[in-house]
Coordinates of C-alpha atoms and ligand atoms in Angstrom, one line a residue:
X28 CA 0.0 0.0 0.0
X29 CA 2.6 2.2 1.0
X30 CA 4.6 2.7 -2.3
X31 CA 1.7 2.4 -4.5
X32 CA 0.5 5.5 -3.0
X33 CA 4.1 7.1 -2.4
X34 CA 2.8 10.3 -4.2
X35 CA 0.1 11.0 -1.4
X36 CA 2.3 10.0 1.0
X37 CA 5.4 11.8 0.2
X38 CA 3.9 15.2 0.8
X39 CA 3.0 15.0 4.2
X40 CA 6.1 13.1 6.0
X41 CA 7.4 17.2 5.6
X42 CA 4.9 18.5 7.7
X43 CA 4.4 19.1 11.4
X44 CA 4.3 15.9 13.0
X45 CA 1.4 16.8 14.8
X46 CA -1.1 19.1 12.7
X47 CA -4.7 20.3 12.5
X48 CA -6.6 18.6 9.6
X49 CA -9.9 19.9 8.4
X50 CA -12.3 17.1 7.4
X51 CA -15.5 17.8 5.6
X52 CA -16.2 13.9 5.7
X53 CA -15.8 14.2 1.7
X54 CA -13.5 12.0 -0.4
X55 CA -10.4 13.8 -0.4
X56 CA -10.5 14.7 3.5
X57 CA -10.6 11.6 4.8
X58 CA -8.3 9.9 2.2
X59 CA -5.9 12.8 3.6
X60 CA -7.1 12.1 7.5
X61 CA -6.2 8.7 6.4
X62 CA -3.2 9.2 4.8
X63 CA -1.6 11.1 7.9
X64 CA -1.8 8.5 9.9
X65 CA -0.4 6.3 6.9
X66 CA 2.6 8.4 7.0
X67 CA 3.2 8.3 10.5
X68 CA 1.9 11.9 11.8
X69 CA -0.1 12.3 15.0
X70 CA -2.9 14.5 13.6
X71 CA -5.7 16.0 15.1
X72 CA -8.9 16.5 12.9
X73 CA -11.5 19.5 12.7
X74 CA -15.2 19.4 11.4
X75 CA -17.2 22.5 11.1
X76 CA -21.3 22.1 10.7
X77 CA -22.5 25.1 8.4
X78 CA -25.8 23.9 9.1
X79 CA -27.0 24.7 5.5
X80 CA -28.5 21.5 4.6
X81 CA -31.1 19.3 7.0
X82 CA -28.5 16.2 6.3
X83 CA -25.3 18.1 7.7
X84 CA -25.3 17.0 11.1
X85 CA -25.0 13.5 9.9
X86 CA -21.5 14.6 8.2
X87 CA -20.5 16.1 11.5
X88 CA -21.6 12.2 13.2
X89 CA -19.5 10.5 10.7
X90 CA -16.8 12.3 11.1
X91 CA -17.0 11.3 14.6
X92 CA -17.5 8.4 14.3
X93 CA -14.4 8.1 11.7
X94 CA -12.1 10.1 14.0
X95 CA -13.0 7.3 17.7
X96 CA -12.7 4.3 15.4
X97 CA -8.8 5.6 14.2
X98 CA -8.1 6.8 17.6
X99 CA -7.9 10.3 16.4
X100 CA -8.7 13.7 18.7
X101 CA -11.3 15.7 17.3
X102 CA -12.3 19.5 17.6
X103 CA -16.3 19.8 16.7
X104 CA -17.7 23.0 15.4
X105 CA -20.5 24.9 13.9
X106 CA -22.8 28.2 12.9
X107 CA -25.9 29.0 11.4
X108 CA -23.9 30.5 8.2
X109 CA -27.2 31.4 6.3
X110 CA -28.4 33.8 9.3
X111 CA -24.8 35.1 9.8
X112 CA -24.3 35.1 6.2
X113 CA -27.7 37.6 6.0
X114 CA -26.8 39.8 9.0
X115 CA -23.4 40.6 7.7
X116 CA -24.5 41.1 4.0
X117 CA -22.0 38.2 3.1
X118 CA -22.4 35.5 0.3
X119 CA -23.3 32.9 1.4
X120 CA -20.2 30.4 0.6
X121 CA -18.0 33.7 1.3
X122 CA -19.6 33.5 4.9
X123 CA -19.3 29.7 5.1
X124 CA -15.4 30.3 4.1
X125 CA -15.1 32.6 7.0
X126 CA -16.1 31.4 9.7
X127 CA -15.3 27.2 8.6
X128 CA -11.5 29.3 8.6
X129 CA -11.9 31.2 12.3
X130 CA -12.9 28.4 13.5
X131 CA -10.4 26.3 12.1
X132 CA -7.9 29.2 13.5
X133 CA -9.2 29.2 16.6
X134 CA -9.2 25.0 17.3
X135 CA -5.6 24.6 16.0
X136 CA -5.0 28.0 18.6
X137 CA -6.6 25.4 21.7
X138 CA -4.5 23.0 21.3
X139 CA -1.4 24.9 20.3
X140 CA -1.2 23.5 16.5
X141 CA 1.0 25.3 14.7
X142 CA 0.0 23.8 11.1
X143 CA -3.4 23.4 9.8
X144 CA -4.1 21.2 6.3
X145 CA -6.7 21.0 4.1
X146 CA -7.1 18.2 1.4
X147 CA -7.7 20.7 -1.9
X148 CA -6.7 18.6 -5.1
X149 CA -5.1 19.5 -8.1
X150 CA -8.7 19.5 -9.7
X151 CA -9.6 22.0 -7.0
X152 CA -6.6 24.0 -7.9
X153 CA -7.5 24.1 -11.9
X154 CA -11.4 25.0 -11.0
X155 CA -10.5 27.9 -8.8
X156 CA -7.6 29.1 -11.1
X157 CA -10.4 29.2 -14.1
X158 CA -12.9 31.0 -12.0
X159 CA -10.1 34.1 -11.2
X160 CA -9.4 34.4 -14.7
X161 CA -13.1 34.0 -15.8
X162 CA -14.4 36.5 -13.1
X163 CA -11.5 38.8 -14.3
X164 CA -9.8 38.8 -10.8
X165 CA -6.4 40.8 -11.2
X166 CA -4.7 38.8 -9.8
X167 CA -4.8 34.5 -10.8
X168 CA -2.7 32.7 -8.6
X169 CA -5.0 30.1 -7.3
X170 CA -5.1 28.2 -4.2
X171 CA -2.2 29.2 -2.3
X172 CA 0.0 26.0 -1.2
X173 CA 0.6 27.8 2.1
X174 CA -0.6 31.0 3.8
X175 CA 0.2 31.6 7.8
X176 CA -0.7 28.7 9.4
X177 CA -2.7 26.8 6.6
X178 CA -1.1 24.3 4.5
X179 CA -2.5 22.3 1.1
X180 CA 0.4 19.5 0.8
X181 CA -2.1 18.1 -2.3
X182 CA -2.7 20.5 -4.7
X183 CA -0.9 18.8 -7.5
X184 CA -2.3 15.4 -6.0
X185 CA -5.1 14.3 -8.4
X186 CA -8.6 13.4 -6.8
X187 CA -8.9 10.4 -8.6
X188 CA -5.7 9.8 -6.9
X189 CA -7.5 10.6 -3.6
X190 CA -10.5 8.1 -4.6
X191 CA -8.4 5.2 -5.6
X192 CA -6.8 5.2 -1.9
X193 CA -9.7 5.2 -0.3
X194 CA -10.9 2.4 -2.3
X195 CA -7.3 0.3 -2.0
X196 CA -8.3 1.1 2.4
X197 CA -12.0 0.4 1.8
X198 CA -12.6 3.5 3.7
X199 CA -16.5 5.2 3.1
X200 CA -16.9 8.2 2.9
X201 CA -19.9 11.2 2.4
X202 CA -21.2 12.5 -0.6
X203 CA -22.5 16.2 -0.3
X204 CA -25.5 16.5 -1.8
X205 CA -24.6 20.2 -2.8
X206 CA -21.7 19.1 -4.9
X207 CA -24.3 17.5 -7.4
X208 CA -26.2 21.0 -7.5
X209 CA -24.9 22.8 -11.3
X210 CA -26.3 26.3 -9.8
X211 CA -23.4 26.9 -8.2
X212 CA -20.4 28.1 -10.2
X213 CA -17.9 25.8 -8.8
X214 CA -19.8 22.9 -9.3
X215 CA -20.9 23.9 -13.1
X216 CA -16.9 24.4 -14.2
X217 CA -16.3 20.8 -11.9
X218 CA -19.2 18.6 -13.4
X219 CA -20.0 20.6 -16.7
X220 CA -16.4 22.2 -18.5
X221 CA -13.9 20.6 -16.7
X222 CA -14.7 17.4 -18.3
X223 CA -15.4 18.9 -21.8
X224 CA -12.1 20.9 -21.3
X225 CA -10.9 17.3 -21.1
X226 CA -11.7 15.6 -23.8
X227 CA -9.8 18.1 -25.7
X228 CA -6.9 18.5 -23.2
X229 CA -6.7 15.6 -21.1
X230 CA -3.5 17.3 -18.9
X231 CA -6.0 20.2 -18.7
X232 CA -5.9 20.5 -14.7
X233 CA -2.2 19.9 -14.3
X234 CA -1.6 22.5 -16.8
X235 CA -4.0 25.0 -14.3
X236 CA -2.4 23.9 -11.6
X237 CA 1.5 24.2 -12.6
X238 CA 0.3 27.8 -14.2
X239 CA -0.8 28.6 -11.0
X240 CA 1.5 27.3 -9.2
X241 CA 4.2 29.5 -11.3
X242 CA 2.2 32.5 -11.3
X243 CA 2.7 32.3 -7.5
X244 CA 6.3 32.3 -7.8
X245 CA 6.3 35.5 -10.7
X246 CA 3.8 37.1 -8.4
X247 CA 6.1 37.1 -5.3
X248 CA 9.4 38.5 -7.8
X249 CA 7.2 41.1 -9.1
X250 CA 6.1 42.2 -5.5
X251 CA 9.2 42.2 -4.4
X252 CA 9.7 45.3 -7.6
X253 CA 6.9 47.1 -6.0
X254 CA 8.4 46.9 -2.9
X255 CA 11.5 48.5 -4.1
X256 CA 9.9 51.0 -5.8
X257 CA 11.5 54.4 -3.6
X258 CA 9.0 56.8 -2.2
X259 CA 10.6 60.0 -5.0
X260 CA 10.1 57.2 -7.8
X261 CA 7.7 58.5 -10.1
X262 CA 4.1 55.7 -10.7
X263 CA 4.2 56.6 -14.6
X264 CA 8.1 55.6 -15.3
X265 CA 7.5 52.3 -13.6
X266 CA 6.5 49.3 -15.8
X267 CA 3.5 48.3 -15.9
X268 CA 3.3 45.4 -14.0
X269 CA 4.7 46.9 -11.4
X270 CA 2.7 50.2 -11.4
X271 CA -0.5 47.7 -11.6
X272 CA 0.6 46.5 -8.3
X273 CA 1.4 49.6 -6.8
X274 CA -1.9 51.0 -7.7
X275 CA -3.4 47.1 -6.3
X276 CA -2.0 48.1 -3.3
X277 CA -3.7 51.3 -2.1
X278 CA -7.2 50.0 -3.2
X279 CA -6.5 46.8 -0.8
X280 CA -4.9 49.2 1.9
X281 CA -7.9 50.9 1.6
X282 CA -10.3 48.1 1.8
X283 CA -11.8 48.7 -1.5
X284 CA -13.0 46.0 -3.4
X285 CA -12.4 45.9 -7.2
X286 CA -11.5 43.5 -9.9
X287 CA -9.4 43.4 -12.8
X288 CA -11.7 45.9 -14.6
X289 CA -11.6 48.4 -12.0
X290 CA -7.7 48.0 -11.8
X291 CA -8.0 48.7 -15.8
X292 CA -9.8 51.7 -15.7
X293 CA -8.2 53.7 -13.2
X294 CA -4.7 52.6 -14.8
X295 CA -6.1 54.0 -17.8
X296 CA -6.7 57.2 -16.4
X297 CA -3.5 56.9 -14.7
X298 CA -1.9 57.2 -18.1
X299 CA -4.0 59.8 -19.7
X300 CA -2.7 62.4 -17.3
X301 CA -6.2 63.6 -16.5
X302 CA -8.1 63.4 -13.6
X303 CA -11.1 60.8 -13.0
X304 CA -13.3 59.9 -10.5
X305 CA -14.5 56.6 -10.4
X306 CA -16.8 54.6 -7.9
X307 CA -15.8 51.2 -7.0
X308 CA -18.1 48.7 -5.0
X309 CA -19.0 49.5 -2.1
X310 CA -19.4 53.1 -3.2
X311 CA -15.8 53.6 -2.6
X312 CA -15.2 56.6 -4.3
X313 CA -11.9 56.7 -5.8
X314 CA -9.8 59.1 -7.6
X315 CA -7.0 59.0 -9.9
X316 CA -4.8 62.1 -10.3
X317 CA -1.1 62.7 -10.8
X318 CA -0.6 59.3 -12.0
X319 CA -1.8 57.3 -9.2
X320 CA -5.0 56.3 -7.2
X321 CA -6.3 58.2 -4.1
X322 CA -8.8 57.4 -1.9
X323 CA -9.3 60.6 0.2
X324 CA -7.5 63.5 0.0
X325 CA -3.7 63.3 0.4
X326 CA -2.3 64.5 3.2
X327 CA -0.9 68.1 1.8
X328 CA 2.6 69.6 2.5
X329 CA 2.8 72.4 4.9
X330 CA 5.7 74.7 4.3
X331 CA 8.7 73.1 5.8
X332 CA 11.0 76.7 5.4
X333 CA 11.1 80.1 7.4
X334 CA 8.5 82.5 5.6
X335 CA 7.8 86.5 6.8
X336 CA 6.0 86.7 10.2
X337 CA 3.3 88.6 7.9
X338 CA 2.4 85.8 6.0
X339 CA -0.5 83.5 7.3
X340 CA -0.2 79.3 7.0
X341 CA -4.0 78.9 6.1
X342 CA -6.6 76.7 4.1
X343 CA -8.3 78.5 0.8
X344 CA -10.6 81.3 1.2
X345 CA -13.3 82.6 -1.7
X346 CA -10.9 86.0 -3.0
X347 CA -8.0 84.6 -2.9
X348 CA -5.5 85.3 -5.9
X349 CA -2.0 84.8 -6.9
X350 CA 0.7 86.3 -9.2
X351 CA 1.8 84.3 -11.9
X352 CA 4.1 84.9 -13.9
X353 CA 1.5 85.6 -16.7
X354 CA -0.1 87.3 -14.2
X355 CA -2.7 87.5 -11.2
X356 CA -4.9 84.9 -11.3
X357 CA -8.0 83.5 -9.1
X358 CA -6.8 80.6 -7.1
X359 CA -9.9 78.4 -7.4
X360 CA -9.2 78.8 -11.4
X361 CA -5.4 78.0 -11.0
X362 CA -5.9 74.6 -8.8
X363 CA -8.8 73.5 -11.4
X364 CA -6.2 74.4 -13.9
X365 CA -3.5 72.0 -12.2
X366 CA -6.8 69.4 -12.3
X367 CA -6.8 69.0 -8.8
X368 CA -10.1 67.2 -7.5
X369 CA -13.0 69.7 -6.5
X370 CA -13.4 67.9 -3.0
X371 CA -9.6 68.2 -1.9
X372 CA -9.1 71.9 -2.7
X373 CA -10.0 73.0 0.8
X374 CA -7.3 70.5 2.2
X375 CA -4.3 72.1 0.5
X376 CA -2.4 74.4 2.5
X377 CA -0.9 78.0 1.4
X378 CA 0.6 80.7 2.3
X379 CA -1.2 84.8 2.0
X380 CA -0.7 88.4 3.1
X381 CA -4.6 89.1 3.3
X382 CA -6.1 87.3 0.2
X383 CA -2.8 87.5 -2.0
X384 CA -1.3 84.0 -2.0
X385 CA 2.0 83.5 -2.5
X386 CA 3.1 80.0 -1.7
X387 CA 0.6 77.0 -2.1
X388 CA 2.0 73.4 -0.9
X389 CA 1.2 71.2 -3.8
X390 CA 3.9 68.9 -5.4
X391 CA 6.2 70.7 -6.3
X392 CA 4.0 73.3 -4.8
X393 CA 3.7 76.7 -6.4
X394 CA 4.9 80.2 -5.7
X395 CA 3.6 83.6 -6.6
X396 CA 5.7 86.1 -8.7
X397 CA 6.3 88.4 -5.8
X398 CA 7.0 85.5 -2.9
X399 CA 10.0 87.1 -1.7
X400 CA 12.2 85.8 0.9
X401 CA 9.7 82.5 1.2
X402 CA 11.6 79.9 -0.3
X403 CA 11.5 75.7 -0.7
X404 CA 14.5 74.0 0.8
X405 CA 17.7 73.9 -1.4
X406 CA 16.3 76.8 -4.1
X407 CA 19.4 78.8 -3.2
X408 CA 21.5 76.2 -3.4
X409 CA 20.0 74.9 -6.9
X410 CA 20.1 78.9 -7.7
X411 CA 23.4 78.5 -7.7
X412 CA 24.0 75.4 -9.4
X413 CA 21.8 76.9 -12.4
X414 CA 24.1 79.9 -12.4
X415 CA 26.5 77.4 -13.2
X416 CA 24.3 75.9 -15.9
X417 CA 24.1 79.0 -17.6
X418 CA 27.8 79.2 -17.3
X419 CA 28.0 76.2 -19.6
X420 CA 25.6 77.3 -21.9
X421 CA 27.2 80.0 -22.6
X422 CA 30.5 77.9 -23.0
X423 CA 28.2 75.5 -25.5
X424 CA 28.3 72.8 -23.0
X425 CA 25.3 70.9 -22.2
X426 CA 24.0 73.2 -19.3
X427 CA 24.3 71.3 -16.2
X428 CA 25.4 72.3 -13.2
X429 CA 26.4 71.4 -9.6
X430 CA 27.3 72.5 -5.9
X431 CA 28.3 70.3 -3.2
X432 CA 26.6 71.7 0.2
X433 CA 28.5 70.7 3.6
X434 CA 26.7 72.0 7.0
X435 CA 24.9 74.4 5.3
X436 CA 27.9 75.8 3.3
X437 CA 28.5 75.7 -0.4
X438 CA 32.0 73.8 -0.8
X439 CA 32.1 73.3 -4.4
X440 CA 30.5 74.8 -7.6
X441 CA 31.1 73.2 -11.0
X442 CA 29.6 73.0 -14.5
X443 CA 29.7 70.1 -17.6
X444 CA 32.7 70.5 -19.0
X445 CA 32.6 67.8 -21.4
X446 CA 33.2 69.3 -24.3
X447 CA 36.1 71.3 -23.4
X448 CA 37.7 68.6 -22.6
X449 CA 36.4 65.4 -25.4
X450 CA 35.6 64.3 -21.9
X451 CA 32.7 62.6 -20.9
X452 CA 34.0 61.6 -17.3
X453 CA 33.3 65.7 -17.0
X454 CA 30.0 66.0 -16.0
X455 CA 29.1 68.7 -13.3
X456 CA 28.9 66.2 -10.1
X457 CA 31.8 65.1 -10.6
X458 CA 33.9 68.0 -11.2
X459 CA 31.6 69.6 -7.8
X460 CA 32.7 66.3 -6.0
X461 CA 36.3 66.1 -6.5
X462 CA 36.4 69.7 -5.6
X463 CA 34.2 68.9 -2.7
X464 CA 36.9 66.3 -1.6
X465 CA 39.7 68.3 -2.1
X466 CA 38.1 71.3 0.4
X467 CA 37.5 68.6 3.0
X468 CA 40.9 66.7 2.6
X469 CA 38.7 63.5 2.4
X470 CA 36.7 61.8 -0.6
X471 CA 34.0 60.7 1.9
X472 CA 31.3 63.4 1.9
X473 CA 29.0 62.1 4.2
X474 CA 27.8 65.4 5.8
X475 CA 27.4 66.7 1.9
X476 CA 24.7 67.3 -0.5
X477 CA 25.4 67.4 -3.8
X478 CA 23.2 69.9 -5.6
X479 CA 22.2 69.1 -9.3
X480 CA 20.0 71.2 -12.0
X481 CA 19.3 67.3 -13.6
X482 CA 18.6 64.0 -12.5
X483 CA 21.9 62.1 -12.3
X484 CA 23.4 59.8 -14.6
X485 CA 24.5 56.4 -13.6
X486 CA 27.9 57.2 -13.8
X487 CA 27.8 60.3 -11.6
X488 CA 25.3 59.0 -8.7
X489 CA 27.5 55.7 -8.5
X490 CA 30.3 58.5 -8.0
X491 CA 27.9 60.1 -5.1
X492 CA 27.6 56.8 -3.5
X493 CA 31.0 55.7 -3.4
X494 CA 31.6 59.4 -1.6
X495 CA 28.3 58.3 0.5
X496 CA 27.1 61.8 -0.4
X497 CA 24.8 62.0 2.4
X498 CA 21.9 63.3 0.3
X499 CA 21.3 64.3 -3.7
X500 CA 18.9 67.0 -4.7
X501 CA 18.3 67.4 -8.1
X502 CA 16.2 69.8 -10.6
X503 CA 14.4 68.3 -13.8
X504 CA 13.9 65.0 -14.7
X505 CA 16.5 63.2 -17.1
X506 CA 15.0 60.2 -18.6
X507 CA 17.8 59.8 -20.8
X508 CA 19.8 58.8 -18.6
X509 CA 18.5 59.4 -15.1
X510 CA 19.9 57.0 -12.4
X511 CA 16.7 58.1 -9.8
X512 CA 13.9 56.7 -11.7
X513 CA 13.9 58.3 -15.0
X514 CA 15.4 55.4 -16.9
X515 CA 15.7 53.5 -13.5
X516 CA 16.6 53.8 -9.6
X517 CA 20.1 52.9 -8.4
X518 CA 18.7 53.4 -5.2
X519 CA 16.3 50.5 -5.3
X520 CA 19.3 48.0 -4.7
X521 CA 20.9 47.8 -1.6
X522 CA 24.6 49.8 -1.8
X523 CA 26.7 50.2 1.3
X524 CA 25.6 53.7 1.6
X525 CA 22.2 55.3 2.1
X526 CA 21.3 58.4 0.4
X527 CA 18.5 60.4 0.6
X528 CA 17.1 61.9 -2.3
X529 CA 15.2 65.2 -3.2
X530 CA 13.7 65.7 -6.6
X531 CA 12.2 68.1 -8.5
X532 CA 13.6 71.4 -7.1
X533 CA 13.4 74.4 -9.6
X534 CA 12.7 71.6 -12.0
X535 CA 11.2 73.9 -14.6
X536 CA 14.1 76.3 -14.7
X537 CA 16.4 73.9 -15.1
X538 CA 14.1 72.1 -17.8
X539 CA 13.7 75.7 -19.5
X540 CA 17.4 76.0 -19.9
X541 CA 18.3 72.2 -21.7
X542 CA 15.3 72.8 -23.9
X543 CA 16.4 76.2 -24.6
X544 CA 19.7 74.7 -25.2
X545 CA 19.0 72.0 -27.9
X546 CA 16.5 74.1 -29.4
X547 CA 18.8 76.4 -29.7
X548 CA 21.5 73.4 -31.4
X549 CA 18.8 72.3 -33.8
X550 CA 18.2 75.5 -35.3
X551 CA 21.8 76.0 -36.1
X552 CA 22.2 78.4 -33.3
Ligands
LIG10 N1 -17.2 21.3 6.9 C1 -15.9 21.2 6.9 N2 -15.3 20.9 8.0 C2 -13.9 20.8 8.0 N3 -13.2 21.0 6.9 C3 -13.8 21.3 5.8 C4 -15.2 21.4 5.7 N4 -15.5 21.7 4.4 C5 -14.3 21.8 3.8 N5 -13.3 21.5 4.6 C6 -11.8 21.5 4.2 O1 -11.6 22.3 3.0 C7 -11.2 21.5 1.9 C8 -11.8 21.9 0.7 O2 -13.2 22.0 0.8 P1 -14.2 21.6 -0.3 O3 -15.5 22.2 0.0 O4 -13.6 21.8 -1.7 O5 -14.2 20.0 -0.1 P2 -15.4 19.0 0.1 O6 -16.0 18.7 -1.2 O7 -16.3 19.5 1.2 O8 -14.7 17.7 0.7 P3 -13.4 17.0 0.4 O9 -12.4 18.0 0.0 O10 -13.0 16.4 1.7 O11 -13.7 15.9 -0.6 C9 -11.6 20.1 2.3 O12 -10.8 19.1 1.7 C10 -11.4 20.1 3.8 O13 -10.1 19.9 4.2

C-alpha cells in the first residue's frame, strides 16, 4: 500500500508531525485524515457544521465516528452560516469560508497546533484558477499551497488519486449533496467544463495547476519590484506590471474591493494624465490624479522653510488670488487648472498676506511672482547650481550644473565640461565632488549634499555613492539617462551607503534652460 501510493504520502512526512486537519467527511478529506496516519503523523482532525443542509449534522456524526474508530482527537464546530451570512451582508459560501477558517484558526489555537491542512486537489486548484481568470480577478494565482498557518500538501495530488486510496483502504466516505447541485459556479466548471475541457486537453488540470503554481512564484518576484519602488520614484516611469501592483496596493490598503476591470480603468486614467473619478463597489469613491490612485485627499505639505512673520499658513478662502508669472490669477481657477479634484481643494495648505497667495503646498508646490524671501528647501543652493548651468551654456556645453553643500555651506560649484575637454568623465557632479573632496581633505562626503539642476546619470550618482554623499537633490527629470527613476533607480538595490534623495527642485528652470539649449542646437544656433 505504502509505495503504490508514495505520491500521497510523500507530501506529508514534511509536515508538522502533529497538525490540525480539516475534514469535511468528503473524499479527499478523509483519504488525507487517512493518509496522515499512513505516513506516520499524529494529527488531530476538525469538522465544522455550516448547518445549511437538514442532512449536515450527519456529516459532522461521521466524522466522529471516523475520527473514535482511528483513535484520532477531534475539535467539533458549527454556525448557522445562512443567518450570519444575511446579517453581515455576506455570500453565502463567502460567509461559510469565514467562519469554517476562524474556526479552524481558533481549534488549532486550543491546542497549540501550529500547522493546519486542508485536502484541496489538483482538480480544486484548476477549477479555482479558471474561476479568477473567468471572473476577471487581477490577480490568478490560485489556491495558495501555504498561507500563515494553513497548508495544502495536495494540490498537484489528483482526486482520482485521492478516490483510488480510499478504495485500496475500503474507507466510506460522504457524498454532499450540494456538490451535485450545477447552480453553483464551482460545481458547473467541476461537473460541466472541466470534463469537456478534457476531452480536448486531457492534462487540462495539471496544466491550471503548474500555471498557477508558477504564477505564484512570478507574483512574489514582481512584489518584491513594488516593494522596491522608492518613495521619489515617479508611478508613470514604472513598468507596468509593477505600477498595476502599486496601484493594487492602495485600493487593498484601503479596503476597496475591485477587480481586474476596476484595476483597468483607473490605470487608464492613470496614463491619460487627467483626472477621474470613479466609484468602486462599495461606493468607494476613488480618484485617480497625478498618476496614481487616491482614496481621500492626500495628506498636503505644509511649508517646511522660514516665511515672513506677515504671512499667514491657512486653508483657501473665496478671494484669494495669486501672481503668476502671466499674471494675477483666481486661485480656485489656477488649482482646477492643475486638475486638482474639487473635494480636496480645501485640504491644501498655502501661504497669504490678506487674500494674496503666495506659496501654495502642492507637489512641487507653487509660488507667486512676488513671494519674496519665502523659499522651498535647497532653491538657493539649486540657484546657484543653475548659475552654473548657464555658465555652460554660454561655454556651449550641455548646461548642467552642480554644488556640493556641507553643514549648510557651499564647498564646491562646478559646471559640464565635457566638451572642453572630449571628456565625458566631466560631468558637473563630478567636477563639484572632486572639488568637494579636495576642500574637506577626504573623498568621503558624508555630511554633503550634492546639488544638481538634472537628474543624475549612472555614472555620476555611482560617484555620489562611493563618496556616501549624504543626500542628492536634483532639478528636472533626465529620462535619458537618469539613475533616480527616469530610466531607473540605483537606489532601489541595496549599496553600502544610504542616500537620501530630493527631486524636482526648480525643475522647470532647469528644464527651461536644456530645452532652450538643444532648441537652440537644432536650429543652427
Ligand atoms: N465542513 C468542513 N469541516 C472541516 N473542513 C472542511 C469542511 N469543508 C471543507 N473543509 C476542508 O476544506 C477542503 C476543501 O473544501 P471543499 O469544499 O472543496 O471539499 P469538500 O467537497 O467539502 O470535501 P473533500 O475535499 O473532503 O472531498 C476540504 O478538503 C477540507 O479539508
Amino acid at each position: 500500500m505504502n509505495e503504490d501510493f508514495a505520491d500521497l504520502l510523500d507530501p506529508l512526512r514534511a509536515l508538522n508531525p502533529r497538525p490540525l486537519v480539516a475534514v469535511s467527511g468528503g473524499a479527499d478529506s478523509v483519504a488525507l485524515l487517512r493518509a496522515l496516519l499512513e505516513a506516520g503523523s499524529d494529527p488531530v482532525a476538525a469538522h465544522f457544521d455550516h448547518r445549511l443542509r437538514p442532512g449536515s449534522g450527519e456529516d459532522a456524526g461521521f466524522v466522529r465516528d471516523l475520527c473514535a474508530q482511528l483513535g484520532v482527537p477531534l475539535e467539533l464546530g458549527g454556525a448557522d452560516v445562512r443567518r450570519v451570512a444575511q446579517a453581515k451582508g455576506w455570500g453565502l459560501e463567502d460567509a461559510a469560508r469565514r467562519l469554517r477558517y476562524g474556526f479552524l484558526a481558533r481549534a488549532a489555537r486550543a491546542r497549540g497546533i501550529q500547522g493546519i491542512l486542508t485536502a484541496h486537489t489538483r482538480e480544486d486548484q484548476a477549477e479555482t484558477v479558471l474561476m479568477q481568470l473567468l471572473r476577471g480577478t487581477h490577480k490568478a494565482v490560485g489556491i495558495p499551497p501555504r498561507r500563515g498557518a494553513l497548508q495544502r500538501p495536495w494540490l498537484t495530488v489528483s482526486r482520482d488519486r485521492a478516490r483510488s486510496y480510499l478504495s485500496a483502504l475500503g474507507q466510506p466516505h460522504r457524498e454532499d449533496p450540494s456538490n451535485a447541485d450545477p447552480a453553483f459556479t464551482r460545481n458547473w466548471l467541476r461537473l460541466e467544463v472541466m470534463p469537456r475541457l478534457r476531452t480536448r486537453f486531457p492534462a487540462a488540470d495539471a496544466a491550471l495547476a503548474r500555471y498557477a503554481a508558477w504564477a505564484l512564484e512570478d507574483e512574489a518576484l514582481l512584489a518584491a519590484l513594488t516593494d522596491a519602488v522608492s518613495a521619489h520614484a515617479e508611478w508613470s516611469s514604472e513598468p507596468p506590471a509593477v505600477r498595476r501592483r502599486l496601484f493594487a496596493r492602495v485600493l487593498r490598503a484601503a479596503g476597496v474591493p475591485f477587480d481586474a476591470a476596476h484595476l483597468q480603468a483607473l490605470l487608464a486614467a492613470g496614463e491619460s494624465g487627467v483626472t477621474r473619478h470613479f466609484t468602486l463597489p462599495g461606493d468607494r469613491e476613488v480618484t485617480v490624479t497625478r498618476g496614481r490612485p487616491w482614496i481621500a485627499a492626500p495628506e498636503f505639505a505644509r511649508p517646511d522653510f522660514d516665511y515672513p512673520a506677515h504671512w499667514t499658513l491657512r486653508h483657501r478662502r473665496p478671494g484669494d488670488r495669486i501672481r503668476l508669472p502671466g499674471g494675477t490669477r483666481k486661485l480656485s481657477d489656477v488649482l482646477t487648472d492643475l486638475k486638482l479634484p474639487r473635494g480636496w481643494r480645501d485640504a491644501v495648505w498655502l501661504l497669504a498676506e490678506g487674500a494674496q497667495v503666495h506659496w501654495v503646498g502642492l507637489t512641487p508646490p507653487l509660488w507667486s511672482v512676488d513671494a519674496g524671501s519665502g523659499r522651498t528647501p535647497w532653491w538657493d543652493e539649486m540657484g546657484l547650481a543653475l548659475d552654473e548651468a548657464r555658465l555652460a551654456a554660454q561655454a556651449g556645453e550641455v548646461p548642467i550644473g552642480a554644488v556640493v553643500v556641507c553643514d549648510g555651506q557651499v564647498i564646491a560649484r562646478a559646471r559640464n565640461r565635457s566638451r572642453e575637454h572630449g571628456d565625458m568623465t566631466r560631468h558637473a557632479e563630478l567636477e563639484a565632488l572632486r572639488q568637494a573632496a579636495t576642500v574637506l581633505g577626504t573623498p568621503y562626503l558624508n555630511r554633503c549634499a550634492l546639488v544638481v539642476t538634472l537628474e543624475p546619470c549612472p555614472m555620476c550618482l555611482g560617484a555620489a555613492l562611493e563618496a556616501r554623499v549624504g543626500q542628492v537633490v536634483y532639478g528636472a527629470r533626465n529620462l535619458k539617462m537618469g539613475a533616480l527613476g527616469g530610466v531607473m533607480d540605483l537606489t532601489r538595490a541595496h549599496w553600502g551607503a544610504r542616500t537620501e534623495v530630493t527631486g524636482a527642485v526648480r525643475a522647470r528652470e532647469a528644464g527651461a534652460l536644456l530645452e532652450e539649449f538643444f532648441a537652440g542646437l537644432r536650429s543652427g544656433g
